[in-house]
Coordinates of C-alpha atoms in Angstrom, one line a residue:
M1 CA -153.0 45.9 189.2
V2 CA -149.8 47.2 188.9
S3 CA -148.1 50.4 188.8
F4 CA -145.0 51.4 187.3
A5 CA -144.1 54.2 189.3
L6 CA -143.2 56.6 186.9
A7 CA -142.6 58.6 189.8
L8 CA -140.9 60.9 187.4
A9 CA -139.2 63.4 189.4
V10 CA -139.8 64.9 185.8
F11 CA -137.5 67.3 184.8
G12 CA -138.5 66.9 181.5
S13 CA -141.2 65.8 178.5
A14 CA -141.8 64.3 174.9
S15 CA -143.7 63.2 171.7
A16 CA -143.9 60.6 169.3
V17 CA -145.9 58.4 166.2
F18 CA -148.3 55.6 167.1
S19 CA -147.9 52.7 165.1
A20 CA -151.0 50.4 164.8
S21 CA -148.8 47.2 164.5
T22 CA -147.0 45.1 167.2
P23 CA -143.7 46.6 167.6
T24 CA -140.3 44.7 167.1
D25 CA -138.5 43.6 170.3
P26 CA -137.7 46.8 172.2
V27 CA -135.1 47.7 174.3
R28 CA -136.0 46.3 177.8
L29 CA -135.4 48.7 180.6
R30 CA -133.5 46.1 182.9
D31 CA -131.4 45.0 180.1
L32 CA -129.9 48.4 180.1
V33 CA -128.1 47.7 183.2
K34 CA -126.0 45.4 181.3
R35 CA -125.2 48.0 178.7
G36 CA -124.0 50.5 181.1
G37 CA -127.2 52.4 181.3
T38 CA -129.0 54.3 183.8
V39 CA -131.3 51.9 185.1
T40 CA -130.5 50.1 188.3
G41 CA -132.2 47.7 191.0
P42 CA -133.5 46.5 193.1
V43 CA -132.9 49.4 195.1
L44 CA -135.5 48.4 197.4
P45 CA -135.0 44.4 197.6
L46 CA -138.5 43.7 199.5
N47 CA -142.0 43.5 198.0
F48 CA -142.7 47.3 197.4
P49 CA -145.3 47.4 194.5
D50 CA -146.4 50.2 192.7
P51 CA -144.0 52.4 194.0
A52 CA -145.1 56.6 193.5
L53 CA -142.5 59.2 193.8
I54 CA -142.2 62.5 195.4
L55 CA -139.5 65.1 196.1
P56 CA -141.1 67.4 198.6
N57 CA -140.4 71.1 198.3
G58 CA -137.8 70.2 195.6
Q59 CA -135.4 68.8 198.1
A60 CA -134.1 65.7 199.4
P61 CA -135.1 63.3 200.9
W62 CA -137.0 61.7 198.0
Y63 CA -140.1 59.6 199.4
V64 CA -141.7 56.6 197.8
Y65 CA -145.0 55.0 198.5
S66 CA -146.2 51.6 197.7
T67 CA -149.3 49.2 197.3
S68 CA -150.5 47.7 200.7
S69 CA -148.3 44.9 202.0
S70 CA -147.1 43.1 205.0
H71 CA -145.3 46.3 205.7
G72 CA -148.5 48.2 206.1
K73 CA -151.3 49.9 204.2
V74 CA -149.1 52.5 202.4
P75 CA -145.3 51.6 203.0
Y76 CA -143.0 54.6 202.5
A77 CA -139.3 55.0 202.2
T78 CA -136.8 57.6 201.6
S79 CA -133.3 58.5 199.9
H80 CA -131.5 61.6 200.2
D81 CA -129.7 60.7 197.0
F82 CA -131.8 58.7 194.8
K83 CA -129.1 56.1 194.9
T84 CA -129.5 54.7 198.3
W85 CA -132.9 53.8 199.8
T86 CA -134.2 53.2 203.4
G87 CA -136.0 50.4 204.1
V88 CA -139.8 50.8 204.9
K89 CA -139.9 53.7 207.4
G90 CA -143.7 53.5 208.5
D91 CA -147.3 53.5 207.2
A92 CA -148.3 57.0 205.5
L93 CA -152.1 55.6 205.8
P94 CA -152.8 53.4 208.5
N95 CA -156.4 54.1 208.2
P96 CA -157.6 54.4 204.9
G97 CA -161.3 55.4 206.0
S98 CA -164.7 54.3 206.9
W99 CA -165.6 54.0 203.5
V100 CA -163.0 51.4 202.4
S101 CA -164.7 47.6 203.0
P102 CA -163.5 46.0 206.2
L103 CA -163.6 42.6 204.2
N104 CA -160.7 43.8 202.0
P105 CA -159.1 47.0 203.4
A106 CA -156.3 47.1 201.5
V107 CA -154.8 50.0 199.3
W108 CA -153.4 49.8 195.8
A109 CA -151.4 52.3 194.0
P110 CA -151.1 55.4 195.8
D111 CA -150.0 58.6 194.6
V112 CA -149.0 61.7 196.4
R113 CA -148.7 65.3 195.4
Q114 CA -148.0 68.4 197.3
I115 CA -150.6 70.8 196.9
T116 CA -149.1 73.6 199.1
S117 CA -145.6 74.1 200.9
T118 CA -147.2 72.2 203.9
G119 CA -150.0 70.1 202.0
Y120 CA -150.1 67.1 200.6
V121 CA -152.7 64.7 199.0
M122 CA -152.6 61.3 198.7
Y123 CA -154.9 59.5 196.1
Y124 CA -155.4 55.6 196.6
T125 CA -157.8 52.7 195.3
A126 CA -159.8 50.5 197.4
F127 CA -162.7 48.6 197.6
S128 CA -166.0 50.3 198.9
A129 CA -167.8 49.1 201.4
A130 CA -171.0 50.6 200.1
N131 CA -171.0 48.6 196.7
G132 CA -168.1 46.1 196.6
N133 CA -166.4 48.0 193.7
H134 CA -163.1 49.7 193.5
C135 CA -163.2 53.5 193.8
I136 CA -160.5 56.3 194.5
G137 CA -160.2 58.0 197.9
A138 CA -158.1 61.0 198.8
A139 CA -156.4 61.7 202.1
T140 CA -154.6 64.5 203.5
S141 CA -151.4 65.3 205.9
S142 CA -149.3 68.5 206.6
T143 CA -146.3 66.2 206.0
P144 CA -145.1 63.6 203.2
A145 CA -144.8 61.1 206.1
G146 CA -148.2 61.5 207.0
P147 CA -150.1 60.0 208.6
F148 CA -152.5 61.0 206.1
K149 CA -156.1 61.6 207.1
P150 CA -158.8 60.2 204.7
Q151 CA -161.8 61.9 203.6
A152 CA -165.1 60.4 204.7
D153 CA -166.4 59.2 201.3
P154 CA -164.5 58.3 197.9
I155 CA -163.7 60.9 195.6
V156 CA -165.0 59.0 192.6
C157 CA -166.4 55.7 191.8
D158 CA -167.8 53.9 188.4
A159 CA -169.7 50.8 189.4
S160 CA -171.4 50.3 185.8
G161 CA -167.7 50.1 184.3
G162 CA -166.4 48.0 186.7
G163 CA -165.1 50.3 189.1
I164 CA -162.2 52.7 188.9
I165 CA -158.3 52.3 189.8
D166 CA -154.8 53.9 189.6
A167 CA -155.5 57.4 190.8
S168 CA -152.7 59.9 189.7
G169 CA -152.6 63.9 190.2
F170 CA -151.0 66.1 188.0
E171 CA -150.4 70.0 188.1
A172 CA -150.4 71.9 184.7
P173 CA -148.6 74.9 183.9
G174 CA -150.2 77.9 185.5
G175 CA -151.4 75.6 188.6
A176 CA -154.3 74.0 187.4
L177 CA -154.9 70.7 189.1
Y178 CA -156.3 67.4 187.6
L179 CA -156.9 63.8 188.8
L180 CA -156.4 60.8 186.3
W181 CA -157.8 57.1 186.9
K182 CA -158.7 54.1 184.9
V183 CA -161.8 52.8 184.3
D184 CA -161.2 48.9 185.6
G185 CA -163.9 47.5 182.5
N186 CA -161.5 44.4 182.1
S187 CA -162.9 43.2 185.2
K188 CA -166.2 42.9 183.2
G189 CA -164.9 42.3 179.7
K190 CA -164.9 46.0 178.7
S191 CA -162.6 48.5 177.6
T192 CA -160.2 50.4 179.9
P193 CA -160.2 53.8 179.0
I194 CA -158.3 56.3 181.0
F195 CA -159.9 59.8 182.2
I196 CA -158.7 63.3 183.5
Q197 CA -161.0 65.7 185.4
P198 CA -160.2 69.1 187.1
L199 CA -159.7 69.6 190.6
G200 CA -160.3 72.3 193.3
A201 CA -157.6 74.1 194.9
N202 CA -157.9 71.5 197.7
G203 CA -156.5 68.9 195.7
Y204 CA -159.4 66.4 196.2
T205 CA -162.6 68.1 195.0
L206 CA -163.7 67.0 191.7
Q207 CA -164.7 69.9 189.2
G208 CA -166.0 70.2 185.6
K209 CA -166.6 66.9 183.5
A210 CA -164.2 63.9 183.0
T211 CA -162.3 63.9 179.6
Q212 CA -161.4 60.4 177.9
L213 CA -157.8 60.5 177.1
I214 CA -156.9 57.2 175.4
T215 CA -158.4 53.7 175.6
N216 CA -157.1 50.1 174.9
D217 CA -156.3 49.2 171.4
P218 CA -155.4 45.9 170.2
V219 CA -151.7 46.6 170.4
D220 CA -152.1 47.3 173.9
G221 CA -153.0 43.6 174.9
G222 CA -156.6 44.7 175.7
I223 CA -155.7 47.0 178.9
V224 CA -154.3 50.4 179.4
E225 CA -153.5 51.4 183.0
A226 CA -151.3 52.7 185.7
Q227 CA -151.0 56.3 183.8
S228 CA -148.8 59.0 184.9
L229 CA -148.8 62.5 183.0
V230 CA -145.7 64.7 182.5
Y231 CA -145.7 68.2 181.2
W232 CA -142.5 69.5 179.6
D233 CA -141.4 72.0 176.9
G234 CA -144.9 72.4 175.1
F235 CA -145.7 68.6 175.2
Y236 CA -148.0 66.3 177.5
Y237 CA -146.7 63.0 178.1
L238 CA -149.1 60.5 179.3
F239 CA -147.2 57.2 180.5
F240 CA -149.3 54.4 180.7
S241 CA -149.0 50.4 181.1
S242 CA -150.5 48.0 178.8
N243 CA -150.9 44.1 178.5
H244 CA -151.7 42.1 181.7
Y245 CA -149.9 43.0 184.7
N246 CA -149.3 39.3 185.7
T247 CA -147.4 38.7 182.4
L248 CA -144.0 38.9 180.9
K249 CA -145.9 41.0 178.4
Y250 CA -146.7 43.8 180.9
D251 CA -145.1 47.0 179.7
I252 CA -145.0 50.8 179.6
S253 CA -146.1 53.0 176.7
Y254 CA -146.7 56.7 176.3
A255 CA -148.9 58.9 174.2
I256 CA -148.5 62.6 173.5
S257 CA -150.6 65.7 173.2
K258 CA -150.3 69.4 173.0
S259 CA -153.1 70.3 175.4
V260 CA -153.7 68.6 178.7
T261 CA -157.0 67.0 177.8
G262 CA -155.9 65.9 174.3
P263 CA -156.2 64.3 172.0
Y264 CA -153.4 62.4 172.6
T265 CA -151.4 60.3 170.0
K266 CA -150.0 57.0 171.2
V267 CA -146.4 56.8 170.4
Q268 CA -144.3 54.0 168.9
A269 CA -140.9 55.2 169.4
H270 CA -137.6 53.7 167.7
T271 CA -135.2 50.9 169.6
R272 CA -132.3 53.3 168.5
H273 CA -133.5 55.9 171.4
C274 CA -133.1 53.1 173.9
S275 CA -137.2 53.8 174.0
F276 CA -138.7 54.1 177.4
Q277 CA -141.9 52.7 175.3
A278 CA -140.8 49.1 175.9
N279 CA -141.3 46.1 177.9
A280 CA -140.3 47.4 181.4
G281 CA -138.1 44.1 182.0
P282 CA -136.4 41.4 180.1
R283 CA -137.8 38.0 178.9
D284 CA -137.1 36.4 182.0
R285 CA -138.7 39.4 184.2
K286 CA -142.0 41.2 184.3
G287 CA -142.3 44.5 183.4
P288 CA -143.3 47.4 186.1
P289 CA -146.8 48.7 186.8
S290 CA -147.8 52.0 187.4
S291 CA -146.0 55.4 187.3
T292 CA -145.5 58.9 189.0
C293 CA -143.1 61.6 188.0
W294 CA -140.8 64.5 188.9
V295 CA -139.7 66.9 186.1
D296 CA -136.8 69.1 185.8
K297 CA -134.5 68.9 182.8
Y298 CA -134.1 65.0 183.1
V299 CA -136.6 62.4 184.6
N300 CA -136.0 60.2 187.5
A301 CA -138.4 57.3 187.7
V302 CA -139.0 54.2 189.8
F303 CA -140.9 51.2 188.9
H304 CA -141.2 47.7 190.2
N305 CA -140.2 44.0 188.6
D306 CA -141.4 40.8 189.7
I307 CA -138.9 39.4 192.5
N308 CA -139.3 35.9 191.0
G309 CA -139.1 36.8 187.5
K310 CA -142.2 34.9 186.6
N311 CA -145.4 36.5 188.2
V312 CA -146.5 38.6 191.3
S313 CA -146.7 36.0 193.7
A314 CA -143.7 36.3 195.1
G315 CA -143.9 40.1 195.5
R316 CA -142.4 43.0 193.3
S317 CA -139.1 44.9 194.1
M318 CA -138.6 48.5 193.3
W319 CA -136.0 49.6 190.7
Q320 CA -135.1 52.9 189.1
I321 CA -134.1 55.1 186.2
T322 CA -132.1 58.1 186.2
G323 CA -131.7 60.6 183.3
L324 CA -134.9 59.8 181.5
T325 CA -134.8 62.5 178.9
L326 CA -138.0 64.0 177.2
S327 CA -137.1 65.9 174.1
N328 CA -139.5 67.0 171.3
G329 CA -141.9 64.3 172.1
I330 CA -139.7 61.4 172.7
A331 CA -139.0 59.9 175.8
S332 CA -135.6 57.9 175.7
V333 CA -133.6 56.1 178.6
N334 CA -129.9 57.3 178.5
C335 CA -127.8 54.4 177.5

């Protein structure tokens, strides 16, 4: 399960037109480094998969969080200028909770959201001790560094669909809070829909009903996952990864809507825009996994690439994008 940390310190938003046909070779994010673009990396040259980004109170330092590794359950690093990053500074979730299976206590694809000036919620995926399926948990802290304290039970599960993964939070205009997730249907040969559901003011109590936003189409290579929702200037941008994460086809696409609950239209942007809807790595590198965002006028984003340029076996290092532009439904990397 990968995570393109579209830790979009999103300072922007976009829209587009979906094409059911396979696109021509896109401009690949890492290739933009050679063209003088705004993609740089690796900025964390260590195993730091599925990075999630947050800018607490809108002021530096930035924080990034990763999937479990030898560095901890949820390792985190910081940066004061979004150029130079510290090494791993600590473990933000040393205890993922009693509901997590002791046979496999790893945590995947964390996402951290600031709910109040001193209140933070972390969403994360782990195996449930009760049924062995992936579920989503929530943990809270008064600081972005944690340690986050987990809730006693997972906040959402779906055993019939294959479990659920890749939780991400979203705050809509006006302050309404939402949780998004992917049904891990590909684990059972099923579809992989992405859902959204309202949250209470505490940032982790589900309310109302879940709404499906998108699901996988043939052009997606059988999978959509690792979603990150961003709002800017009238458009909701749903970034997501498609194709299998352990292949060089793994990429990042997006869909747009004028309503938080859809309907969403998948976007086929043109390469002349140096489109963000492109394979996130060159041919000799795997693209990124999931994503998170932080918004203003432009978007800052983080993602990961395979360290060995072939697959995830050697780990995944963090890269970043500065100045991702969202305009009239089109997301583009400045180049």
